[in-house]
């Protein structure tokens, strides 16, 4: 770099430095945008259709296209799903119906249906690239769109996706689609032939098969060596165990979670009351697999593993043991443990 160029570069650095956080921007326009969006939280672009406001015109346009226009002229002849662009339809057919995965990772041999997924895999799993930092909380992301989604949902609390059926708002489109599928359409059309469990989407079924039945674990934590069946499980593990991060908030009750799967399980079980686990013996449904297994053990297999230390009588539930001790032996146990056991007992029996 010449002396003139170096001088110009140093002047540019001083001229376009953020007074709030010290970040250096490449131009005054970028600096103004950064200050307005990150620090002042200015949202000057208002949607004329619904009144929602946005920090940039680009986000407003994306909102209008996704929420209000919803133009999808390209329909899949196999499953009927509609797309806004032909290349999106072609990619859907190639990856979902034809199962073509011709983009192979030379590092580990894993194959992908589209090149962008391979690139993302290499960057995240092998190169450990996380170059997009949130100025608000310091968390890093592999892609800019993930960073922007994080800012919208966690810091700006933006909910752009509205359910036309009941009016409920969501921060992400996939949350809205899951809500529509499970609450209004009651869709569970993808059945696992191995165990009979139903899923609302095919990718959820495939993930279930890979993790539960095939026991595939391709994602390794470089910190402790633990293996995972899905990349987001690995990321959840890293965030929760090694980085101690909890940034996923339930829009319904405000509770925070370390990973998307934990948040979705919470929403399914607590707010949507989804019960995917069915007892083949009596048909009873459960929201969690461990509840189903306890039900089978106690109700159908008659397993009694809770033994009384006073008289050696056995019970299927701790709740029964507590009651037995209180009535027969005049003993009481810890109130919290008793209430937890009582909740489990009610969920399995009732």
Coordinates of C-alpha atoms in Angstrom, one line a residue:
X1 CA 0.0 0.0 0.0
X2 CA 1.4 3.4 -1.0
X3 CA 1.8 6.3 1.5
X4 CA -1.1 8.2 -0.2
X5 CA -3.3 5.1 0.0
X6 CA -2.4 4.4 3.6
X7 CA -3.1 8.1 4.5
X8 CA -6.5 7.9 2.7
X9 CA -7.3 4.6 4.5
X10 CA -6.4 6.0 7.9
X11 CA -8.6 9.1 7.3
X12 CA -11.5 6.9 6.1
X13 CA -11.1 4.8 9.3
X14 CA -11.4 7.9 11.5
X15 CA -14.2 9.4 9.5
X16 CA -16.4 6.3 9.5
X17 CA -15.9 5.0 13.1
X18 CA -19.0 4.3 15.1
X19 CA -19.1 6.4 18.3
X20 CA -21.3 3.9 20.1
X21 CA -19.3 0.7 19.7
X22 CA -16.1 1.7 17.9
X23 CA -16.8 -0.4 14.7
X24 CA -15.1 0.8 11.5
X25 CA -17.4 1.1 8.5
X26 CA -16.4 1.3 4.8
X27 CA -18.5 4.4 4.0
X28 CA -20.7 7.1 5.7
X29 CA -23.8 5.4 4.3
X30 CA -22.8 2.1 5.9
X31 CA -22.1 4.0 9.2
X32 CA -25.5 5.7 9.2
X33 CA -27.2 2.5 8.4
X34 CA -25.3 0.7 11.2
X35 CA -26.1 3.4 13.8
X36 CA -29.8 3.7 12.8
X37 CA -30.4 -0.1 12.8
X38 CA -28.2 -1.4 15.6
X39 CA -28.0 1.5 18.1
X40 CA -31.0 3.8 17.5
X41 CA -33.3 1.1 16.4
X42 CA -34.9 3.4 13.8
X43 CA -37.6 1.8 11.7
X44 CA -38.6 4.4 9.1
X45 CA -40.0 2.1 6.4
X46 CA -43.6 1.3 7.1
X47 CA -45.7 -1.3 5.4
X48 CA -48.9 0.3 4.0
X49 CA -50.8 -3.0 4.2
X50 CA -50.4 -3.9 7.9
X51 CA -48.5 -1.0 9.6
X52 CA -45.3 -3.0 10.4
X53 CA -42.2 -0.9 10.3
X54 CA -38.6 -1.9 9.3
X55 CA -35.1 -0.5 9.5
X56 CA -34.4 -0.8 5.8
X57 CA -36.3 -0.7 2.6
X58 CA -34.9 -4.1 1.6
X59 CA -36.5 -5.7 4.6
X60 CA -39.8 -3.9 3.9
X61 CA -39.8 -5.3 0.3
X62 CA -39.0 -8.8 1.5
X63 CA -41.9 -8.5 4.0
X64 CA -44.3 -7.4 1.3
X65 CA -43.4 -10.2 -1.0
X66 CA -43.5 -12.9 1.6
X67 CA -46.6 -11.8 3.6
X68 CA -48.8 -9.7 1.3
X69 CA -48.1 -10.7 -2.3
X70 CA -47.5 -14.4 -1.9
X71 CA -47.1 -14.9 -5.7
X72 CA -46.3 -18.6 -6.3
X73 CA -46.7 -19.5 -10.0
X74 CA -44.6 -22.6 -10.0
X75 CA -46.2 -25.8 -8.7
X76 CA -44.6 -29.2 -8.0
X77 CA -46.5 -31.9 -10.0
X78 CA -45.5 -34.5 -7.4
X79 CA -46.7 -33.0 -4.1
X80 CA -48.5 -29.8 -5.1
X81 CA -46.1 -27.5 -3.3
X82 CA -45.9 -24.0 -4.8
X83 CA -42.8 -21.8 -5.4
X84 CA -42.2 -18.2 -6.3
X85 CA -39.3 -19.0 -8.6
X86 CA -38.6 -21.8 -11.1
X87 CA -35.1 -22.5 -9.8
X88 CA -36.6 -23.1 -6.3
X89 CA -39.1 -25.6 -7.8
X90 CA -36.2 -27.3 -9.7
X91 CA -34.1 -27.5 -6.6
X92 CA -37.1 -28.9 -4.6
X93 CA -37.7 -31.7 -7.2
X94 CA -34.0 -32.6 -7.4
X95 CA -33.4 -32.7 -3.6
X96 CA -36.8 -33.9 -2.3
X97 CA -38.3 -36.2 -4.9
X98 CA -35.3 -37.4 -7.0
X99 CA -33.0 -37.6 -4.0
X100 CA -30.0 -36.5 -6.1
X101 CA -27.0 -35.6 -3.9
X102 CA -24.1 -35.0 -6.2
X103 CA -22.2 -32.4 -4.2
X104 CA -19.8 -34.4 -2.0
X105 CA -17.6 -33.1 0.8
X106 CA -14.0 -34.2 0.1
X107 CA -13.1 -33.9 3.8
X108 CA -15.7 -36.4 5.2
X109 CA -17.5 -37.9 2.3
X110 CA -21.0 -36.4 3.2
X111 CA -23.2 -35.6 0.2
X112 CA -25.6 -32.8 -0.4
X113 CA -28.4 -32.0 -2.8
X114 CA -27.4 -28.4 -3.4
X115 CA -24.0 -26.8 -3.6
X116 CA -24.8 -24.1 -1.1
X117 CA -25.5 -26.7 1.6
X118 CA -22.1 -28.3 0.8
X119 CA -20.4 -24.9 1.1
X120 CA -22.2 -24.2 4.4
X121 CA -21.2 -27.7 5.7
X122 CA -17.5 -27.1 4.9
X123 CA -17.5 -23.6 6.4
X124 CA -19.2 -24.6 9.6
X125 CA -18.1 -28.1 10.3
X126 CA -14.5 -28.2 8.9
X127 CA -13.4 -24.6 8.7
X128 CA -15.3 -23.4 11.8
X129 CA -16.2 -20.1 10.0
X130 CA -18.5 -17.7 12.0
X131 CA -17.8 -14.3 10.5
X132 CA -21.1 -12.4 11.2
X133 CA -21.1 -10.9 14.7
X134 CA -24.1 -9.5 16.5
X135 CA -23.2 -6.1 17.8
X136 CA -25.8 -6.3 20.5
X137 CA -24.8 -9.5 22.3
X138 CA -21.6 -10.6 20.6
X139 CA -22.9 -13.9 19.2
X140 CA -21.4 -15.1 15.9
X141 CA -23.2 -16.5 12.9
X142 CA -22.1 -18.4 9.8
X143 CA -24.3 -16.3 7.5
X144 CA -25.6 -12.8 7.3
X145 CA -29.3 -13.8 7.0
X146 CA -29.0 -15.8 10.2
X147 CA -27.5 -12.8 12.0
X148 CA -30.4 -10.6 10.7
X149 CA -33.0 -13.1 11.8
X150 CA -31.3 -13.2 15.2
X151 CA -31.5 -9.4 15.5
X152 CA -35.1 -9.3 14.4
X153 CA -36.3 -12.0 16.7
X154 CA -34.1 -11.7 19.8
X155 CA -33.4 -7.9 20.0
X156 CA -36.0 -6.2 17.9
X157 CA -38.8 -8.7 18.7
X158 CA -40.1 -8.4 15.1
X159 CA -43.0 -10.7 14.2
X160 CA -43.8 -10.4 10.5
X161 CA -45.5 -13.7 9.8
X162 CA -49.3 -13.6 10.6
X163 CA -51.6 -16.6 10.6
X164 CA -54.6 -15.6 8.4
X165 CA -56.7 -18.2 10.3
X166 CA -56.4 -16.9 13.9
X167 CA -54.3 -13.8 13.6
X168 CA -51.4 -15.1 15.7
X169 CA -48.0 -13.5 14.8
X170 CA -44.6 -15.3 14.5
X171 CA -41.0 -14.2 14.2
X172 CA -40.1 -16.8 11.6
X173 CA -41.9 -18.3 8.6
X174 CA -41.2 -21.9 9.6
X175 CA -42.8 -21.2 13.0
X176 CA -45.9 -20.0 11.1
X177 CA -46.0 -23.0 8.8
X178 CA -45.6 -25.4 11.7
X179 CA -48.5 -23.6 13.5
X180 CA -50.8 -23.8 10.5
X181 CA -49.9 -27.5 9.8
X182 CA -50.4 -28.7 13.3
X183 CA -53.1 -26.4 14.7
X184 CA -55.4 -25.6 11.8
X185 CA -54.7 -28.4 9.2
X186 CA -53.8 -31.1 11.7
X187 CA -51.3 -32.5 9.2
X188 CA -49.3 -35.5 10.1
X189 CA -48.9 -37.2 6.8
X190 CA -45.3 -38.6 7.0
X191 CA -45.2 -41.9 8.8
X192 CA -42.1 -43.7 10.0
X193 CA -42.3 -47.3 8.8
X194 CA -40.0 -48.4 11.6
X195 CA -42.0 -47.2 14.6
X196 CA -45.2 -45.8 13.2
X197 CA -44.7 -42.2 14.4
X198 CA -46.1 -39.4 12.3
X199 CA -44.5 -36.1 11.3
X200 CA -45.8 -32.9 9.8
X201 CA -42.9 -32.6 7.4
X202 CA -40.7 -35.0 5.4
X203 CA -37.5 -33.5 6.6
X204 CA -38.6 -34.1 10.2
X205 CA -39.3 -37.7 9.3
X206 CA -35.9 -38.1 7.7
X207 CA -34.1 -36.6 10.7
X208 CA -36.0 -38.9 13.0
X209 CA -34.9 -42.0 10.9
X210 CA -31.3 -40.9 10.8
X211 CA -31.0 -40.2 14.5
X212 CA -33.4 -42.8 16.1
X213 CA -33.2 -45.8 13.8
X214 CA -30.0 -45.5 11.8
X215 CA -28.1 -43.9 14.7
X216 CA -26.2 -41.7 12.2
X217 CA -23.9 -39.2 13.9
X218 CA -21.8 -37.2 11.4
X219 CA -21.2 -34.1 13.5
X220 CA -18.3 -34.1 16.0
X221 CA -17.6 -31.5 18.7
X222 CA -14.0 -30.5 18.4
X223 CA -14.0 -29.4 22.0
X224 CA -15.0 -32.6 23.7
X225 CA -15.3 -35.2 20.9
X226 CA -19.1 -35.9 21.3
X227 CA -20.9 -36.9 18.2
X228 CA -24.4 -35.7 17.0
X229 CA -26.9 -36.8 14.4
X230 CA -27.6 -33.2 13.2
X231 CA -25.5 -30.1 12.9
X232 CA -27.9 -28.0 14.9
X233 CA -27.7 -30.5 17.8
X234 CA -23.9 -29.9 17.6
X235 CA -24.4 -26.2 17.6
X236 CA -26.9 -26.4 20.5
X237 CA -24.3 -28.5 22.4
X238 CA -21.5 -26.0 21.8
X239 CA -23.7 -23.0 22.7
X240 CA -25.2 -24.6 25.8
X241 CA -22.2 -26.7 27.2
X242 CA -19.2 -24.8 26.1
X243 CA -20.4 -21.2 25.4
X244 CA -23.3 -21.2 27.9
X245 CA -25.6 -19.3 25.5
X246 CA -29.4 -19.2 25.8
X247 CA -30.8 -16.9 23.1
X248 CA -33.9 -18.6 21.7
X249 CA -37.0 -17.2 23.3
X250 CA -40.5 -18.7 23.3
X251 CA -42.8 -16.0 22.0
X252 CA -45.7 -17.5 24.0
X253 CA -44.3 -17.4 27.5
X254 CA -40.9 -15.7 27.3
X255 CA -38.8 -18.7 28.4
X256 CA -35.3 -19.0 26.8
X257 CA -33.7 -22.1 25.4
X258 CA -30.2 -23.0 24.2
X259 CA -31.3 -24.6 20.9
X260 CA -34.1 -24.6 18.3
X261 CA -35.1 -28.2 19.0
X262 CA -35.6 -27.6 22.7
X263 CA -37.7 -24.5 21.9
X264 CA -39.8 -26.4 19.4
X265 CA -40.3 -29.3 21.8
X266 CA -41.4 -26.8 24.4
X267 CA -43.9 -25.2 22.0
X268 CA -45.2 -28.6 20.8
X269 CA -45.7 -30.0 24.3
X270 CA -46.6 -26.9 26.4
X271 CA -48.5 -24.6 24.0
X272 CA -49.7 -26.7 21.0
X273 CA -50.3 -29.8 23.2
X274 CA -48.9 -32.0 20.5
X275 CA -48.7 -35.7 21.4
X276 CA -46.7 -37.7 18.8
X277 CA -45.9 -40.8 20.8
X278 CA -48.6 -43.5 20.7
X279 CA -48.9 -46.6 22.8
X280 CA -49.6 -49.5 20.5
X281 CA -51.1 -51.5 23.3
X282 CA -54.0 -49.1 24.3
X283 CA -53.8 -46.2 21.8
X284 CA -52.9 -43.5 24.4
X285 CA -50.9 -40.5 23.2
X286 CA -48.0 -38.8 24.9
X287 CA -46.1 -35.6 24.3
X288 CA -42.7 -37.2 25.2
X289 CA -41.1 -40.5 24.5
X290 CA -40.0 -41.0 28.2
X291 CA -43.7 -40.6 29.3
X292 CA -44.7 -43.3 26.8
X293 CA -42.0 -45.7 28.0
X294 CA -42.9 -45.1 31.6
X295 CA -46.6 -45.8 30.7
X296 CA -45.7 -49.0 29.0
X297 CA -43.4 -50.2 31.8
X298 CA -45.9 -49.5 34.6
X299 CA -49.3 -50.0 33.0
X300 CA -48.7 -52.8 30.5
X301 CA -45.5 -54.6 31.7
X302 CA -46.4 -54.1 35.4
X303 CA -42.8 -53.1 36.3
X304 CA -42.5 -51.9 39.9
X305 CA -39.2 -50.4 40.6
X306 CA -40.0 -48.1 43.5
X307 CA -39.4 -50.1 46.7
X308 CA -40.5 -49.3 50.2
X309 CA -37.4 -49.4 52.5
X310 CA -39.7 -50.2 55.5
X311 CA -41.6 -53.2 54.4
X312 CA -40.2 -54.0 50.9
X313 CA -43.5 -53.4 49.1
X314 CA -43.0 -52.3 45.5
X315 CA -44.9 -49.7 43.4
X316 CA -44.9 -48.6 39.8
X317 CA -44.9 -44.9 40.6
X318 CA -43.1 -42.8 43.2
X319 CA -46.5 -41.1 43.8
X320 CA -47.9 -44.4 45.1
X321 CA -44.7 -45.0 47.2
X322 CA -45.1 -41.5 48.8
X323 CA -48.7 -42.1 49.6
X324 CA -47.9 -45.6 51.0
X325 CA -45.2 -44.1 53.3
X326 CA -47.4 -41.3 54.4
X327 CA -50.4 -43.5 55.3
X328 CA -48.7 -46.8 56.4
X329 CA -45.4 -45.6 57.9
X330 CA -46.4 -41.9 58.7
X331 CA -43.5 -40.6 56.7
X332 CA -43.3 -37.7 54.2
X333 CA -40.8 -37.0 51.4
X334 CA -39.5 -33.8 49.8
X335 CA -42.4 -31.7 48.5
X336 CA -40.8 -30.8 45.2
X337 CA -39.9 -34.3 44.4
X338 CA -43.4 -35.4 45.3
X339 CA -45.0 -32.8 43.1
X340 CA -42.8 -33.8 40.1
X341 CA -43.6 -37.4 40.6
X342 CA -47.3 -36.6 40.8
X343 CA -47.2 -34.7 37.5
X344 CA -45.5 -37.6 35.8
X345 CA -48.0 -40.0 37.4
X346 CA -51.0 -38.0 36.1
X347 CA -49.5 -37.7 32.6
X348 CA -48.9 -41.5 32.3
X349 CA -52.2 -42.7 33.9
X350 CA -54.8 -40.1 33.0

